[in-house]
Short mmCIF file of C-alpha atoms in Angstrom, two decimals:
data_model
loop_
_atom_site.label_atom_id
_atom_site.label_comp_id
_atom_site.label_asym_id
_atom_site.label_seq_id
_atom_site.Cartn_x
_atom_site.Cartn_y
_atom_site.Cartn_z
CA MET W 13 89.19 133.04 98.56
CA SER W 14 90.83 131.64 95.38
CA ASP W 15 93.81 130.33 97.20
CA THR W 16 91.26 128.27 99.08
CA LEU W 17 89.52 126.96 96.04
CA ALA W 18 92.68 126.33 94.31
CA ILE W 19 94.02 124.15 97.30
CA ALA W 20 90.66 122.42 97.68
CA LEU W 21 90.93 121.64 93.79
CA ARG W 22 94.35 120.06 94.16
CA LEU W 23 93.38 117.89 97.04
CA LEU W 24 90.23 116.87 95.29
CA ALA W 25 92.66 115.88 92.11
CA VAL W 26 94.79 113.88 94.32
CA PHE W 27 91.73 112.26 96.03
CA VAL W 28 90.40 111.22 92.60
CA VAL W 29 93.60 109.93 91.56
CA PHE W 30 94.03 108.05 94.97
CA LEU W 31 90.35 106.37 94.31
CA VAL W 32 91.01 105.75 90.90
CA PHE W 33 94.48 104.60 89.97
CA PRO W 34 94.70 101.85 92.76
CA LEU W 35 91.50 100.24 90.88
CA VAL W 36 92.96 100.59 87.58
CA ILE W 37 96.06 98.89 88.63
CA GLY W 38 93.98 96.07 90.44
CA GLN W 39 92.38 95.58 86.99
CA THR W 40 95.36 95.63 85.10
CA GLU W 41 96.87 92.99 87.45
CA HIS W 42 93.75 90.54 87.11
CA LYS W 43 94.20 90.87 83.24
CA VAL W 44 98.10 90.66 83.06
CA MET W 45 98.30 88.01 85.31
CA ALA W 46 95.90 85.98 83.82
CA HIS W 47 97.18 86.47 80.48
CA MET W 48 100.78 85.75 81.78
CA GLN W 49 99.13 82.45 82.84
CA GLY W 50 97.27 81.73 79.85
CA ARG W 51 94.14 82.49 81.21
CA LEU W 52 91.67 85.48 79.97
CA GLY W 53 90.74 86.78 83.72
CA PRO W 54 87.34 88.40 84.65
CA MET W 55 85.23 88.29 81.58
CA TYR W 56 81.72 89.16 82.82
CA ALA W 57 81.25 92.14 85.37
CA GLY W 58 80.48 95.28 83.48
CA GLY W 59 80.07 93.36 80.04
CA PHE W 60 83.42 94.22 78.23
CA HIS W 61 86.22 92.06 79.19
CA GLY W 62 85.28 92.50 83.12
CA TRP W 63 86.33 96.03 83.32
CA ALA W 64 84.07 96.37 86.39
CA GLN W 65 85.39 93.33 88.25
CA LEU W 66 86.82 95.32 91.02
CA VAL W 67 83.79 97.53 91.30
CA ALA W 68 81.99 94.39 91.63
CA ASP W 69 84.29 93.24 94.29
CA GLY W 70 83.85 96.40 96.34
CA VAL W 71 80.15 95.64 96.15
CA LYS W 72 80.63 92.57 97.73
CA PHE W 73 82.91 93.69 100.34
CA ALA W 74 80.62 96.25 101.27
CA GLN W 75 77.53 93.44 101.71
CA LYS W 76 79.58 91.49 103.92
CA GLU W 77 79.31 91.35 107.93
CA ASP W 78 82.08 93.09 109.71
CA ILE W 79 83.33 91.09 112.28
CA VAL W 80 85.54 91.76 115.24
CA PRO W 81 87.20 88.66 116.94
CA ALA W 82 85.97 88.35 120.58
CA GLY W 83 89.78 88.41 121.93
CA ALA W 84 90.92 91.44 119.73
CA ASP W 85 91.57 94.62 121.06
CA ARG W 86 88.79 96.36 119.56
CA ARG W 87 89.75 99.86 118.83
CA ILE W 88 93.17 98.80 117.61
CA PHE W 89 91.59 96.32 115.39
CA GLN W 90 89.10 98.85 113.61
CA LEU W 91 91.67 101.31 113.20
CA ALA W 92 94.36 99.33 111.38
CA PRO W 93 93.04 99.55 108.06
CA ALA W 94 92.73 103.24 107.80
CA VAL W 95 96.37 103.43 109.27
CA ALA W 96 97.51 101.03 106.69
CA LEU W 97 95.39 103.04 103.81
CA LEU W 98 95.61 106.80 104.65
CA PRO W 99 99.50 107.47 104.66
CA TYR W 100 99.51 106.69 100.93
CA LEU W 101 96.85 109.54 100.09
CA LEU W 102 99.09 111.78 102.26
CA VAL W 103 102.36 110.67 100.25
CA LEU W 104 100.27 111.36 97.06
CA VAL W 105 99.73 115.08 98.08
CA ALA W 106 103.82 115.53 98.02
CA ILE W 107 104.39 113.97 94.82
CA PRO W 108 104.55 116.19 91.68
CA ILE W 109 103.36 115.09 88.69
CA GLY W 110 104.23 117.77 85.95
CA PRO W 111 106.45 121.08 85.74
CA HIS W 112 105.11 124.56 87.02
CA ASN W 113 104.43 123.38 90.82
CA ALA W 114 101.81 120.67 89.39
CA VAL W 115 101.84 119.07 92.83
CA GLY W 116 99.48 118.72 95.46
CA GLN W 117 101.36 120.56 98.12
CA ALA W 118 105.01 121.59 97.43
CA LEU W 119 107.05 120.58 100.45
CA ASP W 120 110.87 121.62 101.20
CA ALA W 121 111.52 118.28 102.73
CA GLY W 122 109.34 116.50 100.51
CA ILE W 123 111.65 113.36 100.06
CA PHE W 124 111.83 113.22 103.86
CA PHE W 125 107.95 113.78 104.40
CA VAL W 126 107.21 111.04 102.02
CA LEU W 127 109.57 108.28 103.07
CA ALA W 128 108.48 108.80 106.69
CA VAL W 129 104.72 108.76 105.79
CA MET W 130 105.22 105.50 103.72
CA GLY W 131 106.92 103.90 106.73
CA VAL W 132 103.68 104.46 109.02
CA GLY W 133 101.63 102.54 106.00
CA VAL W 134 103.32 99.40 107.43
CA LEU W 135 102.38 100.17 110.88
CA GLY W 136 98.65 99.25 109.76
CA SER W 137 99.66 95.67 109.12
CA LEU W 138 101.61 95.67 112.56
CA MET W 139 98.68 96.76 114.57
CA ALA W 140 96.32 94.56 112.76
CA GLY W 141 98.79 91.62 113.54
CA TRP W 142 99.05 92.34 117.12
CA ALA W 143 95.20 93.39 117.71
CA SER W 144 93.89 90.39 116.20
CA ALA W 145 94.45 87.95 119.06
CA ASN W 146 95.65 85.41 116.62
CA LYS W 147 98.82 83.43 116.01
CA PHE W 148 98.64 83.56 112.28
CA SER W 149 97.80 87.19 112.62
CA LEU W 150 100.79 87.49 115.17
CA LEU W 151 103.06 85.79 113.08
CA GLY W 152 102.33 88.03 109.95
CA GLY W 153 102.65 90.88 111.86
CA LEU W 154 106.25 90.03 113.23
CA ARG W 155 107.41 89.27 109.83
CA THR W 156 106.01 92.86 108.66
CA ALA W 157 108.29 94.28 111.42
CA ALA W 158 111.09 92.22 110.53
CA GLN W 159 110.69 93.37 107.14
CA LEU W 160 110.03 96.73 107.63
CA LEU W 161 113.24 96.99 109.73
CA ALA W 162 115.20 95.51 106.78
CA TYR W 163 114.01 97.28 103.84
CA GLU W 164 113.50 100.71 105.25
CA LEU W 165 117.15 100.99 105.65
CA PRO W 166 118.12 100.48 101.66
CA MET W 167 115.40 102.55 100.69
CA LEU W 168 116.11 105.44 102.76
CA LEU W 169 119.87 105.06 101.67
CA ALA W 170 118.84 105.12 98.04
CA ALA W 171 116.80 107.90 98.22
CA ALA W 172 119.40 109.70 100.13
CA SER W 173 121.77 109.12 97.14
CA VAL W 174 119.42 111.05 94.97
CA ALA W 175 118.80 113.96 97.57
CA MET W 176 122.92 114.11 97.66
CA ALA W 177 123.09 114.37 93.76
CA ALA W 178 120.08 117.19 93.83
CA GLY W 179 121.39 119.04 96.51
CA THR W 180 117.77 119.21 98.03
CA LEU W 181 115.31 117.38 99.61
CA SER W 182 112.34 118.90 97.85
CA LEU W 183 110.90 116.64 95.11
CA PRO W 184 109.97 119.50 92.83
CA GLY W 185 113.71 120.61 93.16
CA ILE W 186 114.85 117.18 92.59
CA LEU W 187 113.33 117.20 89.34
CA ASP W 188 114.44 120.44 88.34
CA ALA W 189 118.22 119.34 88.90
CA PHE W 190 117.32 116.39 86.83
CA HIS W 191 119.82 115.64 83.65
CA TRP W 192 119.30 112.65 81.58
CA TRP W 193 122.70 111.30 82.88
CA TRP W 194 121.15 110.82 86.15
CA VAL W 195 119.43 107.55 85.18
CA PRO W 196 122.56 105.56 84.47
CA TRP W 197 124.20 107.32 87.45
CA GLN W 198 121.50 106.32 90.04
CA ILE W 199 120.34 103.27 88.31
CA VAL W 200 121.79 100.96 91.04
CA GLY W 201 119.93 102.86 93.64
CA GLY W 202 116.81 102.99 91.63
CA VAL W 203 116.86 99.40 91.46
CA VAL W 204 117.46 99.09 95.23
CA PHE W 205 114.79 101.66 96.16
CA PHE W 206 112.14 99.75 93.79
CA THR W 207 113.19 96.36 95.04
CA ALA W 208 112.89 97.71 98.83
CA GLY W 209 109.61 99.31 98.15
CA LEU W 210 108.29 96.45 96.94
CA ALA W 211 109.17 94.41 99.81
CA GLU W 212 107.83 96.98 102.00
CA LEU W 213 104.37 96.81 100.08
CA GLN W 214 104.73 92.88 100.97
CA ARG W 215 104.10 92.16 97.18
CA PRO W 216 105.22 89.10 95.91
CA PRO W 217 107.89 87.70 95.52
CA PHE W 218 108.44 89.62 99.16
CA ASP W 219 104.89 88.60 100.27
CA MET W 220 106.27 86.43 103.50
CA PRO W 221 104.31 88.30 105.92
CA VAL W 222 100.89 87.84 104.10
CA ALA W 223 101.97 84.22 102.96
CA ASP W 224 98.41 83.01 102.15
CA SER W 225 99.31 79.57 101.82
CA GLU W 226 101.22 79.43 105.01
CA ILE W 227 99.69 82.12 107.33
CA ILE W 228 96.67 82.45 105.88
CA PHE W 229 97.27 86.29 104.78
CA GLY W 230 99.13 86.71 108.21
CA ALA W 231 97.92 90.03 109.87
CA TYR W 232 94.90 90.16 107.66
CA THR W 233 93.46 86.76 108.70
CA GLU W 234 90.57 88.05 110.94
CA TYR W 235 89.51 90.90 108.73
CA THR W 236 86.43 90.85 106.72
CA GLY W 237 84.18 92.99 104.60
CA LEU W 238 85.26 96.48 104.08
CA ARG W 239 88.26 96.52 106.33
CA PHE W 240 89.85 93.72 104.28
CA ALA W 241 88.93 95.44 101.22
CA LEU W 242 90.74 98.69 102.69
CA PHE W 243 94.00 96.41 103.18
CA LEU W 244 93.96 95.31 99.80
CA LEU W 245 93.12 98.81 98.50
CA ALA W 246 96.19 100.02 100.58
CA GLU W 247 98.21 97.59 98.75
CA TYR W 248 97.47 98.92 95.18
CA ALA W 249 97.53 102.59 96.51
CA GLY W 250 101.02 101.74 97.63
CA ILE W 251 101.92 100.54 94.26
CA VAL W 252 100.75 103.72 92.66
CA VAL W 253 102.83 105.61 95.36
CA LEU W 254 105.95 103.63 94.83
CA CYS W 255 105.80 103.66 91.35
CA ALA W 256 105.21 107.34 90.88
CA LEU W 257 108.22 108.08 93.41
CA THR W 258 110.42 105.77 91.79
CA SER W 259 110.05 107.70 88.47
CA VAL W 260 110.31 110.92 90.21
CA LEU W 261 113.28 110.27 91.90
CA PHE W 262 115.13 108.00 89.47
CA LEU W 263 113.52 108.37 86.06
CA GLY W 264 113.05 112.17 85.71
CA GLY W 265 109.64 112.49 86.41
CA TRP W 266 107.99 114.64 83.97
CA HIS W 267 111.04 115.14 82.06
CA GLY W 268 110.84 113.18 78.76
CA PRO W 269 113.91 111.62 76.99
CA PHE W 270 116.09 113.56 74.51
CA GLY W 271 114.46 116.89 75.97
CA ALA W 272 111.08 116.15 74.97
CA ASP W 273 109.49 117.87 77.87
CA GLY W 274 106.58 118.91 76.13
CA LEU W 275 104.17 116.17 77.54
CA GLY W 276 104.75 117.24 81.25
CA TRP W 277 102.51 115.13 83.63
CA LEU W 278 101.93 112.40 80.61
CA TRP W 279 105.48 111.39 80.90
CA THR W 280 105.18 110.85 84.57
CA LEU W 281 102.09 108.86 84.20
CA LEU W 282 103.61 106.84 81.48
CA LYS W 283 106.75 105.60 83.59
CA THR W 284 104.58 105.16 86.66
CA VAL W 285 102.37 102.69 84.34
CA VAL W 286 105.26 100.94 82.96
CA LEU W 287 106.58 100.71 86.56
CA ALA W 288 103.42 99.29 87.80
CA PHE W 289 103.39 96.77 84.96
CA GLY W 290 106.58 95.68 86.29
CA VAL W 291 105.27 95.53 89.72
CA ILE W 292 102.66 92.75 88.19
CA TRP W 293 105.06 91.00 86.35
CA LEU W 294 107.52 90.42 89.06
CA ARG W 295 104.59 88.93 91.03
CA VAL W 296 103.54 86.56 88.38
CA THR W 297 106.92 85.52 87.53
CA TYR W 298 108.76 85.03 91.02
CA PRO W 299 107.90 82.72 93.80
CA ARG W 300 107.74 83.67 97.36
CA LEU W 301 111.10 84.33 99.16
CA ARG W 302 111.53 82.60 102.39
CA GLU W 303 111.96 84.64 105.58
CA ASP W 304 115.78 84.09 105.87
CA GLN W 305 116.05 84.63 101.87
CA LEU W 306 114.10 87.77 102.75
CA GLN W 307 116.25 88.91 105.51
CA LYS W 308 119.61 87.95 103.80
CA LEU W 309 118.76 89.78 100.44
CA ALA W 310 117.94 93.02 102.41
CA TRP W 311 121.08 93.02 104.44
CA THR W 312 123.89 91.34 102.09
CA VAL W 313 122.69 92.54 98.62
CA LEU W 314 120.34 95.70 99.00
CA ILE W 315 122.42 97.68 101.93
CA PRO W 316 125.82 97.35 100.43
CA LEU W 317 124.43 98.39 96.91
CA ALA W 318 122.91 101.39 98.53
CA LEU W 319 126.13 102.38 100.37
CA ALA W 320 128.18 101.82 97.27
CA GLN W 321 125.66 103.96 95.16
CA ILE W 322 126.04 106.76 97.86
CA ALA W 323 129.64 106.41 97.67
CA LEU W 324 129.11 106.70 93.93
CA THR W 325 126.77 109.66 94.00
CA GLY W 326 129.55 111.41 96.54
CA ILE W 327 132.65 111.05 94.30
CA VAL W 328 130.90 112.25 91.25
CA LYS W 329 129.52 115.13 93.07
CA VAL W 330 132.76 116.03 94.16
CA VAL W 331 134.31 115.56 90.83
CA ILE W 332 131.95 117.51 88.80
CA SER W 333 131.54 120.60 91.50
CA MET P 271 119.47 72.68 78.66
CA SER P 272 121.48 72.96 81.74
CA ARG P 273 122.77 69.45 81.52
CA PRO P 274 126.24 69.51 80.28
CA SER P 275 126.20 67.62 76.73
CA PRO P 276 129.07 64.97 76.40
CA ASP P 277 130.28 66.69 73.21
CA HIS P 278 131.00 69.90 74.73
CA PRO P 279 134.40 69.85 75.92
CA SER P 280 134.50 72.90 78.46
CA THR P 281 131.79 71.54 80.98
CA THR P 282 132.72 68.82 83.16
CA PRO P 283 130.14 66.53 84.10
CA SER P 284 130.29 67.16 87.96
CA LYS P 285 129.63 70.87 87.34
CA ARG P 286 127.03 72.81 85.78
CA PRO P 287 128.10 75.36 83.49
CA ARG P 288 128.47 78.82 85.00
CA SER P 289 125.98 81.27 83.62
CA ILE P 290 125.64 84.78 83.85
CA PRO P 291 124.27 85.72 87.61
CA GLY P 292 120.62 86.90 87.08
CA SER P 293 120.02 84.91 83.63
CA GLY P 294 117.80 82.63 85.53
CA LEU P 295 115.53 85.53 87.09
CA ALA P 296 115.59 86.95 83.33
CA LYS P 297 114.66 83.75 81.56
CA GLY P 298 111.55 83.54 84.15
CA LEU P 299 110.61 86.98 83.13
CA ALA P 300 110.69 86.00 79.32
CA VAL P 301 108.44 83.13 80.01
CA THR P 302 105.69 84.84 81.40
CA LEU P 303 106.19 87.84 79.11
CA ARG P 304 106.09 85.14 75.99
CA THR P 305 103.03 83.71 77.71
CA MET P 306 101.18 86.96 77.78
CA THR P 307 101.54 87.30 74.03
CA ARG P 308 100.16 84.12 73.19
CA ARG P 309 96.42 83.13 72.91
CA SER P 310 95.15 82.26 76.19
CA VAL P 311 94.09 78.79 76.38
CA THR P 312 90.64 79.25 78.54
CA ALA P 313 87.68 77.60 77.05
CA GLN P 314 84.78 80.24 77.06
CA TYR P 315 82.02 77.42 77.28
CA PRO P 316 78.73 78.67 77.98
CA ASP P 317 79.65 81.54 75.43
CA VAL P 318 81.39 79.29 73.05
CA GLN P 319 80.76 75.71 72.60
CA PRO P 320 83.56 73.45 72.45
CA ASP P 321 85.15 72.14 69.35
CA LEU P 322 84.25 68.22 70.22
CA ALA P 323 86.27 65.11 68.60
CA PRO P 324 83.96 63.30 66.22
CA ARG P 325 84.50 60.15 68.61
CA THR P 326 83.71 62.39 71.94
CA ARG P 327 81.90 60.13 74.30
CA GLY P 328 78.98 62.31 75.36
CA VAL P 329 75.71 60.58 75.45
CA ILE P 330 74.54 57.04 73.96
CA GLY P 331 72.00 56.96 71.22
CA LEU P 332 69.85 54.13 70.60
CA PHE P 333 68.37 53.20 66.97
CA GLU P 334 65.50 51.04 68.10
CA GLU P 335 65.04 49.36 64.57
CA ASN P 336 68.15 47.49 64.87
CA CYS P 337 67.63 46.22 68.42
CA THR P 338 66.98 42.76 68.44
CA VAL P 339 66.57 42.45 72.55
CA CYS P 340 69.44 40.33 72.67
CA MET P 341 70.46 41.81 76.02
CA LEU P 342 74.15 41.63 75.33
CA CYS P 343 74.52 45.22 75.97
CA ALA P 344 72.79 45.10 79.43
CA ARG P 345 74.53 41.92 80.36
CA GLU P 346 77.89 43.44 79.67
CA CYS P 347 77.14 46.74 81.24
CA PRO P 348 79.83 46.95 84.17
CA ASP P 349 77.32 48.95 86.71
CA TRP P 350 74.06 47.57 85.23
CA CYS P 351 72.67 50.80 83.84
CA ILE P 352 71.01 49.54 81.06
CA TYR P 353 67.22 48.32 81.37
CA ILE P 354 65.56 46.29 79.06
CA ASP P 355 61.82 45.02 79.04
CA SER P 356 60.59 43.00 75.95
CA HIS P 357 57.86 40.17 75.09
CA LYS P 358 57.67 37.80 72.68
CA GLU P 359 54.91 38.09 69.59
CA THR P 360 54.28 35.36 67.04
CA VAL P 361 54.36 36.19 63.63
CA PRO P 362 52.23 34.30 61.19
CA PRO P 363 53.92 32.16 58.72
CA ALA P 364 55.19 34.10 55.78
CA ALA P 365 54.01 31.34 53.32
CA PRO P 366 50.74 29.42 53.69
CA GLY P 367 51.57 26.09 55.37
CA GLY P 368 54.82 27.62 56.89
CA ARG P 369 55.64 27.44 60.67
CA GLU P 370 54.71 30.36 62.75
CA ARG P 371 57.92 32.47 63.81
CA SER P 372 58.36 34.17 67.31
CA ARG P 373 59.88 37.71 67.51
CA ASN P 374 61.27 39.68 70.36
CA VAL P 375 59.31 43.24 70.83
CA LEU P 376 61.04 46.08 72.53
CA ASP P 377 58.88 47.45 75.40
CA ARG P 378 61.39 49.70 77.53
CA PHE P 379 64.96 50.44 76.61
CA ALA P 380 66.38 52.55 79.34
CA ILE P 381 70.16 54.01 80.20
CA ASP P 382 70.61 55.29 83.74
CA PHE P 383 73.32 58.00 83.14
CA ALA P 384 73.48 58.61 86.72
CA LEU P 385 75.21 55.28 86.58
CA CYS P 386 76.54 55.08 83.46
CA MET P 387 80.76 55.29 83.61
CA TYR P 388 80.75 56.11 79.84
CA CYS P 389 82.95 52.94 79.39
CA GLY P 390 81.13 52.30 75.70
CA ILE P 391 80.96 48.44 76.10
CA CYS P 392 77.31 48.40 75.14
CA ILE P 393 78.41 50.05 72.14
CA GLU P 394 81.15 47.50 71.44
CA VAL P 395 79.24 44.59 72.12
CA CYS P 396 75.82 45.45 70.37
CA PRO P 397 76.11 42.99 67.48
CA PHE P 398 73.32 44.93 65.20
CA ASP P 399 74.73 48.19 65.54
CA ALA P 400 71.95 49.88 67.73
CA LEU P 401 73.73 51.84 70.01
CA PHE P 402 75.99 54.94 68.93
CA TRP P 403 78.02 57.54 70.70
CA SER P 404 76.69 61.36 70.12
CA PRO P 405 79.06 63.93 71.46
CA GLU P 406 76.06 65.87 73.02
CA PHE P 407 77.12 66.39 76.71
CA GLU P 408 74.50 69.31 78.06
CA TYR P 409 71.85 66.96 79.96
CA ALA P 410 72.48 67.82 83.25
CA GLU P 411 69.43 67.64 85.62
CA THR P 412 68.43 68.75 89.03
CA ASP P 413 66.82 65.47 89.70
CA ILE P 414 68.86 62.52 89.51
CA ARG P 415 65.85 60.12 88.45
CA GLU P 416 65.52 62.54 85.47
CA LEU P 417 69.06 61.23 84.28
CA THR P 418 67.36 57.71 83.37
CA HIS P 419 66.71 58.38 79.74
CA GLU P 420 63.80 56.18 78.20
CA ARG P 421 63.59 54.75 74.86
CA ASP P 422 62.29 57.97 73.06
CA LYS P 423 64.96 60.42 74.76
CA LEU P 424 67.78 57.70 73.63
CA ARG P 425 66.26 57.74 70.04
CA GLU P 426 66.34 61.69 69.95
CA TRP P 427 69.90 61.35 70.59
CA MET P 428 70.28 59.00 67.79
CA TRP P 429 69.70 62.08 65.55
CA THR P 430 72.53 63.98 67.01
CA VAL P 431 75.13 61.03 66.30
CA PRO P 432 77.59 62.45 63.68
CA GLU P 433 78.64 60.57 60.60
CA PRO P 434 81.48 58.43 61.01
CA PRO P 435 84.88 60.18 60.41
CA ALA P 436 86.40 59.71 56.93
CA LEU P 437 89.14 57.21 56.54
CA ASP P 438 92.63 58.44 56.23
CA PRO P 439 93.67 58.96 52.47
CA ALA P 440 95.85 55.68 52.56
CA ALA P 441 93.84 53.67 54.75
CA GLU P 442 92.19 50.08 53.98
CA GLU P 443 89.04 49.82 52.35
CA PRO P 444 86.31 48.68 55.11
CA LYS P 445 85.50 45.06 54.98
CA GLU P 446 82.21 45.27 54.07
CA ILE P 447 82.70 47.49 51.10
CA ALA P 448 85.72 45.30 50.01
CA ALA P 449 83.57 42.31 50.00
CA ALA P 450 80.63 43.85 47.92
CA ARG P 451 83.09 45.41 45.64
CA LYS P 452 84.97 41.88 45.14
CA ALA P 453 81.17 40.54 44.22
CA ALA P 454 80.40 43.26 41.98
CA ASP P 455 83.68 43.17 39.95
CA LYS P 456 83.15 39.38 39.73
CA LEU P 457 79.69 39.87 38.36
CA ALA P 458 80.77 42.74 36.01
CA ALA P 459 83.91 40.73 34.75
CA GLN P 460 81.16 37.46 33.72
CA GLN P 461 78.99 39.75 32.28
CA ALA P 462 81.55 41.38 30.12
CA ALA P 463 82.76 37.84 29.21
CA GLU P 464 79.51 36.67 28.33
CA ALA P 465 78.90 39.85 26.05
CA GLU P 466 82.01 39.36 24.44
CA ALA P 467 81.54 35.70 23.75
CA GLU P 468 78.05 36.74 22.42
CA ALA P 469 79.56 39.28 20.05
CA GLU P 470 82.23 37.11 18.81
CA ALA P 471 79.54 34.14 17.97
CA GLU P 472 77.33 36.91 16.20
CA ALA P 473 80.55 37.83 14.12
CA GLU P 474 81.45 34.58 13.13
CA ALA P 475 77.74 33.87 12.22
CA GLU P 476 77.77 36.94 10.22
CA ALA P 477 80.87 36.06 8.60
CA GLU P 478 79.50 32.70 7.57
CA ALA P 479 76.43 34.20 6.06
CA PRO P 480 77.19 37.62 4.43
CA ALA P 481 74.12 37.61 2.15
CA GLY P 482 71.73 37.57 5.16
CA THR P 483 68.70 39.79 5.46
CA GLN P 484 68.97 43.75 5.72
CA ASP P 485 67.12 43.88 9.07
CA THR P 486 68.92 41.40 10.75
CA PRO P 487 72.21 43.47 11.82
CA ASP P 488 70.11 46.23 12.87
CA ARG P 489 68.27 44.18 15.32
CA ASP P 490 71.95 43.08 16.49
CA THR P 491 72.90 46.39 17.16
CA LYS P 492 69.73 47.31 19.23
CA GLU P 493 70.35 44.31 21.16
CA GLU P 494 74.15 45.19 21.71
CA GLY P 495 72.88 49.02 22.61
CA THR P 496 70.70 47.51 25.54
#
């Protein structure tokens, strides 16, 4: 009985995080982006500096008519937003936020599970692109597919490097094995992982598949109302997952600097928030990469770097053991 | 600063100086971060009134006492948005036996701000200073006909006309003030010269007749005092 209750509580906590954090990051993006562009951003909704802007947006999306195009593959079209969003919820379950088993569900092959399920999220865009019966959607879907192929590889390789260093696939296991000098040791892998993750989320500057000024939001062209909102939510949930995962794998998760581990989950939170700020910052600063530049960056820069990181990890591992 | 300067010997003019890879990306990040720390430039207009310059062209006010119905403004207006109606009145002669004078009386003065393009020619051209710019700008209407402001409304705008901005410290004196000052100075100098001459004349007279009556000097000082 108490086991069931404990599991229910953990899942509830994960679900609350899943509902709240993407909105917090979305609001932060509104404000940070505005101030980086010399604007103020939302100022009215909710009274104080537009804190309820995303709530208002949600209400607006819920009121809109849910349209399915006549030529669309109806079931797939309607299913796609869920496929895009739910994997991130599943990934959140497996991410440890603090010491002493503070995780939704500890998995032995956690890193494997997390990366596999994150890859599924992109399938949502693919399904939407194919099922919409719209040329822009199809173009966006194909670009998504190309981007997934190109960036999944460096992401996996970079994560594999950490798994090699720790000698385990379990995320809490990796954190238990963590030492401060892992950060400089795995820094290249960390940068590759984070960049590839950004590309997989289709965040600017890697937003060629959704490029609103060229192919009208790509795979999401035909979506309206709540389903469109779910796609947007998936993007922000993806940011939460990517930042949390990067901080767990490469920045030591709940380990503080200089042995100050006392704060526990606050360290994870802090690192995640700083990384999320970085995601927003990159979005504001850089223009969109062209499709060929996107592919070139993945195949000629990120993959060699990830391979070099694996070699370095292997050498150091052999030397110190 | 990517252009090689001619006094820099290490850079050849055909080739840009090599920089550290990624320095451009870092520069971009620095720009956005710096912008974030600065004050944003957004004007929160309905909540915060804008800080307008004194010569803002918001709306045109009419000071109708100065208007002589000369029609110059209506004729110079490029899009004919000023409507003036008037009639003539005969004024009885000022002095008995004089001639009767006729005078223009303003019946209607209206500006159609739906047509007005805020060029300000009417204000420039008015020889009697009857038209003025006012910085007020919140007079949008839901009906376009309401944008034709009649003379009562134009007079209301007149009370919102700000004082002319003060002159620069080293600026030349305005022509009319300079002329008035010149006249006043001339008058004062003339009076001073007269008073001096009078005093001299009296002093001479006193020197010539030292055994005068006692009350004469008293009267003299009184006269000088006034």
